[in-house]
Short mmCIF file of C-alpha atoms and ligand atoms in Angstrom, two decimals:
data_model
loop_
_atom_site.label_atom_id
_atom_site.label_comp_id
_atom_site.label_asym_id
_atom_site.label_seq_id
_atom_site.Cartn_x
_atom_site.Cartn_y
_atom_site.Cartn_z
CA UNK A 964 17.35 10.23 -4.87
CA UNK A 965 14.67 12.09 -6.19
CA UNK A 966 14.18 15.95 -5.21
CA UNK A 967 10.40 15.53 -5.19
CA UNK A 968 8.24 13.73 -2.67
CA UNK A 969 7.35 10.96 -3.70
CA UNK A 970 3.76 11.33 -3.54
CA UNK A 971 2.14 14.89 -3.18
CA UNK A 972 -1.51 15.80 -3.47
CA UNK A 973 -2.44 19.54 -3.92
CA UNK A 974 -5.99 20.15 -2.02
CA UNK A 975 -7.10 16.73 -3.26
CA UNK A 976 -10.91 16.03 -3.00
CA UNK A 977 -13.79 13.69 -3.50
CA UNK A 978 -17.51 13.70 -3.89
CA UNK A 979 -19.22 10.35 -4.01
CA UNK A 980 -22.40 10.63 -5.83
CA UNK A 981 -24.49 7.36 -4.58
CA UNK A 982 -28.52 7.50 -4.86
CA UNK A 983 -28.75 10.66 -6.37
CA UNK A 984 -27.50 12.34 -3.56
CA UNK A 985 -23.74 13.50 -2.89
CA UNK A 986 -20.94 11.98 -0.60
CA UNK A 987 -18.01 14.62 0.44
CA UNK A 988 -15.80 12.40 1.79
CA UNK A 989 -12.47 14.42 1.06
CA UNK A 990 -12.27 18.30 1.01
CA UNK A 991 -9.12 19.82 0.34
CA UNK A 992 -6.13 17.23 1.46
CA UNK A 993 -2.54 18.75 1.13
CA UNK A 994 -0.09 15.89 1.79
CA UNK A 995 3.46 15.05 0.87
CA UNK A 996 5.71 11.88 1.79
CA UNK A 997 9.46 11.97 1.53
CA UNK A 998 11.57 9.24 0.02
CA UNK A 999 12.41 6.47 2.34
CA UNK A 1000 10.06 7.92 5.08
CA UNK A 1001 6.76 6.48 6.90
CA UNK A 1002 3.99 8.60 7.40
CA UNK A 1003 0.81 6.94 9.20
CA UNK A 1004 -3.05 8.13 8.61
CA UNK A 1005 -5.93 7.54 11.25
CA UNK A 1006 -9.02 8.84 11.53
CA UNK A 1007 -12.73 7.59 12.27
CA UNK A 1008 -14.34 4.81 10.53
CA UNK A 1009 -16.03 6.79 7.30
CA UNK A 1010 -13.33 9.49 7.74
CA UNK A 1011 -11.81 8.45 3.84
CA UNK A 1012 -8.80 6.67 4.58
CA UNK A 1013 -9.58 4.67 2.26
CA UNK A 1014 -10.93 6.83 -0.11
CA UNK A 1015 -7.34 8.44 0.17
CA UNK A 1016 -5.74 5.55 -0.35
CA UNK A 1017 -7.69 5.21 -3.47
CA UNK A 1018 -6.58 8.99 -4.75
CA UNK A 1019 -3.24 8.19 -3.89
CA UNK A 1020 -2.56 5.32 -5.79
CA UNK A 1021 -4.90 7.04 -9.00
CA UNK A 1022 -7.11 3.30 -8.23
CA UNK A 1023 -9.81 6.32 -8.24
CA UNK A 1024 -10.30 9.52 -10.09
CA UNK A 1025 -10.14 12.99 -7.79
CA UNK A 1026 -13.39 15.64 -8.18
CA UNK A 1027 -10.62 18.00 -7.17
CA UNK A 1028 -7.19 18.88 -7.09
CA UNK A 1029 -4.02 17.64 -8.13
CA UNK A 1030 -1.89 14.33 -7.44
CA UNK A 1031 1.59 14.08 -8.39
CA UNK A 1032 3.91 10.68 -7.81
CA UNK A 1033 7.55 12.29 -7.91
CA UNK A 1034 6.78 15.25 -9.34
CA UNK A 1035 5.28 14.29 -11.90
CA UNK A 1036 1.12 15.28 -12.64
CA UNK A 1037 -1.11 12.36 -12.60
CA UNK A 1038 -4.32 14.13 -13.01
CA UNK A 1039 -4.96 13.37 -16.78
CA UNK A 1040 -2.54 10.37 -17.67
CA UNK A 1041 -4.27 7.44 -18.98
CA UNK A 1042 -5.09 4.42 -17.03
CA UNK A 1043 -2.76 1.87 -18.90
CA UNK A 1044 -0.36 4.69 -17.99
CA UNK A 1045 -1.13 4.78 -13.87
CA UNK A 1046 -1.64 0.71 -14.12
CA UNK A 1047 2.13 0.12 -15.76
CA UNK A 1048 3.28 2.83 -13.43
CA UNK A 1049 1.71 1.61 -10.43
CA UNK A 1050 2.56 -1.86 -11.38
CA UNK A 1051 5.98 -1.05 -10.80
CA UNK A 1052 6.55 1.56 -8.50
CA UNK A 1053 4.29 1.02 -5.53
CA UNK A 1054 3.01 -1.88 -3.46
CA UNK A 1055 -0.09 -2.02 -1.49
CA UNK A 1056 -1.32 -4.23 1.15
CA UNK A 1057 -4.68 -4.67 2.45
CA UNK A 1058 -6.90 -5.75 5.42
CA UNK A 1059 -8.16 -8.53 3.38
CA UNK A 1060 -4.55 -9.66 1.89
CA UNK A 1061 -6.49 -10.57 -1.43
CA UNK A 1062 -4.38 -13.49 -2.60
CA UNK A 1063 -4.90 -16.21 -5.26
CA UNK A 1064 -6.39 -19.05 -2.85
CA UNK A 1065 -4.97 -21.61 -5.42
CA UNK A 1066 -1.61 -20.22 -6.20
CA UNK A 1067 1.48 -20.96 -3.89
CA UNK A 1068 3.50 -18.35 -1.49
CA UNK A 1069 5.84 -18.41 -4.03
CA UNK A 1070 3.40 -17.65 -7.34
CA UNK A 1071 1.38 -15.43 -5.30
CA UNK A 1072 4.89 -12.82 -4.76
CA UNK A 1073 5.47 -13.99 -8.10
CA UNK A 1074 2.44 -12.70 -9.61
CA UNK A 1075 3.81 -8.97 -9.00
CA UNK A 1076 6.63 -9.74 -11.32
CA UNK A 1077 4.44 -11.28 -13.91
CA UNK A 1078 2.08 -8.14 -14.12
CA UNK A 1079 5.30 -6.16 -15.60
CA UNK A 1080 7.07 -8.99 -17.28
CA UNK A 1081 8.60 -11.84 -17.82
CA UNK A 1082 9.52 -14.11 -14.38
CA UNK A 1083 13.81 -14.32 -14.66
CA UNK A 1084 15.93 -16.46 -12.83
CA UNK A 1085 16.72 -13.36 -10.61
CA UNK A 1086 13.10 -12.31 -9.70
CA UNK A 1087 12.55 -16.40 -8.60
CA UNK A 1088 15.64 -15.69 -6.01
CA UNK A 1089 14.20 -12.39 -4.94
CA UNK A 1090 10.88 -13.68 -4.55
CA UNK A 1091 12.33 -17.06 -2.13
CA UNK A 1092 14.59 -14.55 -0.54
CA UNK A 1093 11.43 -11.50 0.44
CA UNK A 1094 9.36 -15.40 1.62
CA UNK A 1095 12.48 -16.25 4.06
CA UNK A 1096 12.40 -12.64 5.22
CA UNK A 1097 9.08 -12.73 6.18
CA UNK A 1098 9.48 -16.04 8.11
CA UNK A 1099 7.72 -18.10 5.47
CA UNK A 1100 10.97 -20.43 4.18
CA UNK A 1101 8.77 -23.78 4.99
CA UNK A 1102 5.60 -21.90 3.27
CA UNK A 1103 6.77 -21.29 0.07
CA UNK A 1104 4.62 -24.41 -1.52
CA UNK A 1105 1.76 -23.96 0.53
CA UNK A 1106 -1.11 -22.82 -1.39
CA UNK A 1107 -2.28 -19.75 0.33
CA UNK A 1108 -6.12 -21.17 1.26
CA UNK A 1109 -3.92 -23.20 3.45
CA UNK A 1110 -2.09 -20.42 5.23
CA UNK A 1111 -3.38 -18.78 8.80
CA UNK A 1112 -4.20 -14.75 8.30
CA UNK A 1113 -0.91 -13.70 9.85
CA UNK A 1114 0.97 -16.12 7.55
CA UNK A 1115 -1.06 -14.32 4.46
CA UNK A 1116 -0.55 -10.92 5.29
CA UNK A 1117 3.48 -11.71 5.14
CA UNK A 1118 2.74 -13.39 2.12
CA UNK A 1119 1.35 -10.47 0.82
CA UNK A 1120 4.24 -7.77 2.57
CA UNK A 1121 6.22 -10.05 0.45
CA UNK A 1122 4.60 -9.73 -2.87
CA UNK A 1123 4.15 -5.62 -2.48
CA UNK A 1124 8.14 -5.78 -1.57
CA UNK A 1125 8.92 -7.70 -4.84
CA UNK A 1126 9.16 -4.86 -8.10
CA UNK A 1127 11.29 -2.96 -5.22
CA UNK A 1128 8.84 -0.47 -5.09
CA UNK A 1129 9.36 3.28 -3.81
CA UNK A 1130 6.10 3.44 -1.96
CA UNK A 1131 4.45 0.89 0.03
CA UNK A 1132 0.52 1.53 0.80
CA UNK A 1133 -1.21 -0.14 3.39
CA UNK A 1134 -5.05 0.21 4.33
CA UNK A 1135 -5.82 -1.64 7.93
CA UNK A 1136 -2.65 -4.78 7.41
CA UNK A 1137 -3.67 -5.60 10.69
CA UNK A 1138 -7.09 -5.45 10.55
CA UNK A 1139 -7.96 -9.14 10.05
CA UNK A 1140 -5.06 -10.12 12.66
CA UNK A 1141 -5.31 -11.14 16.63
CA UNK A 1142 -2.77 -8.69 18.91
CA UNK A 1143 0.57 -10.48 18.82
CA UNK A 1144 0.10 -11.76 15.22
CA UNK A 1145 -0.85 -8.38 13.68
CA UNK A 1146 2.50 -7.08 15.92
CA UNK A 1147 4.85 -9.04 14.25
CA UNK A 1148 2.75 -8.23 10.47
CA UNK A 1149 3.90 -4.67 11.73
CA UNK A 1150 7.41 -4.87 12.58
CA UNK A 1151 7.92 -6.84 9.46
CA UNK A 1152 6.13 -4.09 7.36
CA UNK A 1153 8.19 -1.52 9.46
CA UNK A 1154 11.81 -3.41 8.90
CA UNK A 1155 11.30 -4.58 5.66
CA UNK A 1156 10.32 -1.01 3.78
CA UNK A 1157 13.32 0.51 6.04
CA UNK A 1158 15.79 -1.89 4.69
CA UNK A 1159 14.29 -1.56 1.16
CA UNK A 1160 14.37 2.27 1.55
CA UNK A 1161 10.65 2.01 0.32
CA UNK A 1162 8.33 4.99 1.67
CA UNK A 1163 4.94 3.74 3.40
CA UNK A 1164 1.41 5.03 4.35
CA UNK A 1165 0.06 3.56 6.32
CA UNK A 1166 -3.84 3.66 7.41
CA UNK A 1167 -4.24 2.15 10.97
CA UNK A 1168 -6.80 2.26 13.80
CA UNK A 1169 -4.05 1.22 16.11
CA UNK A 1170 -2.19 4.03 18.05
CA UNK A 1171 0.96 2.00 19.23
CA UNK A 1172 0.79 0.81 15.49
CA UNK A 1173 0.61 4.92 13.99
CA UNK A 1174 3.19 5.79 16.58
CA UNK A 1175 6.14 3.82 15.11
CA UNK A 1176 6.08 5.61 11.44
CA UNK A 1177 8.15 8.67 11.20
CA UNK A 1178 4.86 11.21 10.60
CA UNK A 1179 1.58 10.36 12.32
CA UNK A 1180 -1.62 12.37 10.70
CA UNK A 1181 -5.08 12.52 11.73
CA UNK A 1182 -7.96 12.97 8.55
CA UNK A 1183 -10.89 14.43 10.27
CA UNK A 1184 -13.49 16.67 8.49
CA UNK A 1185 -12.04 15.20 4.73
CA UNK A 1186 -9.02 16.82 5.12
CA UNK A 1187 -5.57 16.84 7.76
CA UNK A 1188 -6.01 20.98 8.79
CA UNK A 1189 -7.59 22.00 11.93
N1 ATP B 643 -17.93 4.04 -3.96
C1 ATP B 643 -18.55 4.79 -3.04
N2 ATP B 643 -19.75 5.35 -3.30
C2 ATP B 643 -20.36 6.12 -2.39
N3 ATP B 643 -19.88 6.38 -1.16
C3 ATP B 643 -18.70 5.84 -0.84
C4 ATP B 643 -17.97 5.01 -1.75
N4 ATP B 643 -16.82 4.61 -1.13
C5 ATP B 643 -16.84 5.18 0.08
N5 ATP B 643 -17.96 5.91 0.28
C6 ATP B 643 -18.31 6.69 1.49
O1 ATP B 643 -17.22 7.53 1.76
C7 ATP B 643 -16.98 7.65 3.16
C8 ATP B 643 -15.52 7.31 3.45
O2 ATP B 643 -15.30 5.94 3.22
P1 ATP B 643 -13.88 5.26 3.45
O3 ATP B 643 -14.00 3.85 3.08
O4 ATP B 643 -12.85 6.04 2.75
O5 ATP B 643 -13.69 5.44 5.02
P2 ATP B 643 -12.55 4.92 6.01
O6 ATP B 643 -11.99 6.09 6.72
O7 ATP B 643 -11.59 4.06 5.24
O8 ATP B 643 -13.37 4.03 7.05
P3 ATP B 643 -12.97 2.68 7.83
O9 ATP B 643 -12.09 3.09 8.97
O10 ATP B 643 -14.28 2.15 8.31
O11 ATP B 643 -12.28 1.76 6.85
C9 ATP B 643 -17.99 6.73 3.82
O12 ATP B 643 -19.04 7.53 4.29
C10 ATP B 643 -18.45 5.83 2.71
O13 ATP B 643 -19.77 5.41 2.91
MG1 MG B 644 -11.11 2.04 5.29
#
């Protein structure tokens, strides 16, 4: 196991510029996650979850402050660098699960594997076995336009599970769901990065939802201090 978090972000910070005028969203976050652990991230609607979740995974450059993913600086890499890195390392899950309408359960877990190489005999197994894990064994052919939200959402915990990543990010997974469906998106999210010994952050509105992860944070005033 490594002896660095997994993620850490040194007084981390963004300015949106947007009609000539400029956006502080994020002012200074310090945050660290731990191998293996769950940390969850509310805050108010504009608060930069998001925006965090953006820094995080490099999808967006920082106007301040450093980033590291194991150790290891980010802040300067190139983006074919953070893409192949990403590609393999972390998964992320959205509100809007963002699958290929026309592709199958199976191709759409699939298309993780394909990003960062060839699809092996092995990774066809993994992906069949991460679909009956999430419930989906009678799914697997079902184009996804023809899958309910809760059913896409697994769909998608599955494909963000496949490279075996070390860090799982999730912006509002439940979002999109009714109670009971988006409860059962969450224990599966909860049980399957466990048993993976993947790390997760999580970004939820939901209280019962924030109070199951290991290390529950609050970003208010673009940063988690007082
Ligand atoms: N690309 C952008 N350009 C300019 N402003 C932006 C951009 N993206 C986000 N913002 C602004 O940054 C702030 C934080 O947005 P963000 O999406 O991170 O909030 P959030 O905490 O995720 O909110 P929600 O709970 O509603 O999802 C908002 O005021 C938003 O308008
Ligand atoms: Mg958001």
């Amino acid at each position: 196991m490594s002896e660095h978090p997994i993620i850490s972000a040194r007084a981390l910070a963004k300015t949106y510029t947007a009609a000539g005028r400029e956006i502080p969203v994020l002012q200074g976050v310090d945050f660290d996650i731990l191998a293996g652990t769950s940390v969850s991230i509310r805050g108010e609607s504009g608060s930069g979850k998001t925006t965090l979740l953006y820094l995080l995974s490099a999808l967006e450059t920082p106007t301040g402050g450093e980033l590291f993913w194991e150790g290891e600086p980010v802040n300067g890499k190139s983006q074919d660098w953070k893409a192949a890195r990403r590609a393999r390392w972390m998964g992320m899950v959205f509100q809007a699960f963002y699958l290929m309408p026309e592709l199958s359960a199976l191709e759409n877990v699939l298309m993780a594997r394909r990003i960062v190489g060839q699809v092996r005999a092995q990774d066809s197994q993994r992906a069949k076995e991460l679909l009956e894990r999430v419930g989906l064994k009678d799914r697997m052919k079902h184009v996804s336009a023809q899958l309910s939200g809760g059913e896409c959402q697994r769909v998608a915990v599955a494909r963000a599970l496949m490279n075996r990543p070390k860090i799982l990010l999730a912006d509002e997974p439940t979002g999109n769901l009714d109670e009971t469906t988006g409860e059962g998106v969450m224990t599966l999210l909860l049980e399957l990065t466990r048993q993976e010994a993947a790390a997760l952050i999580l970004v939820t509105h939901n209280a019962a939802h924030a109070a199951r992860t290991d290390q529950t944070l609050f970003l208010r005033k673009g940063g988690f201090g007082k």
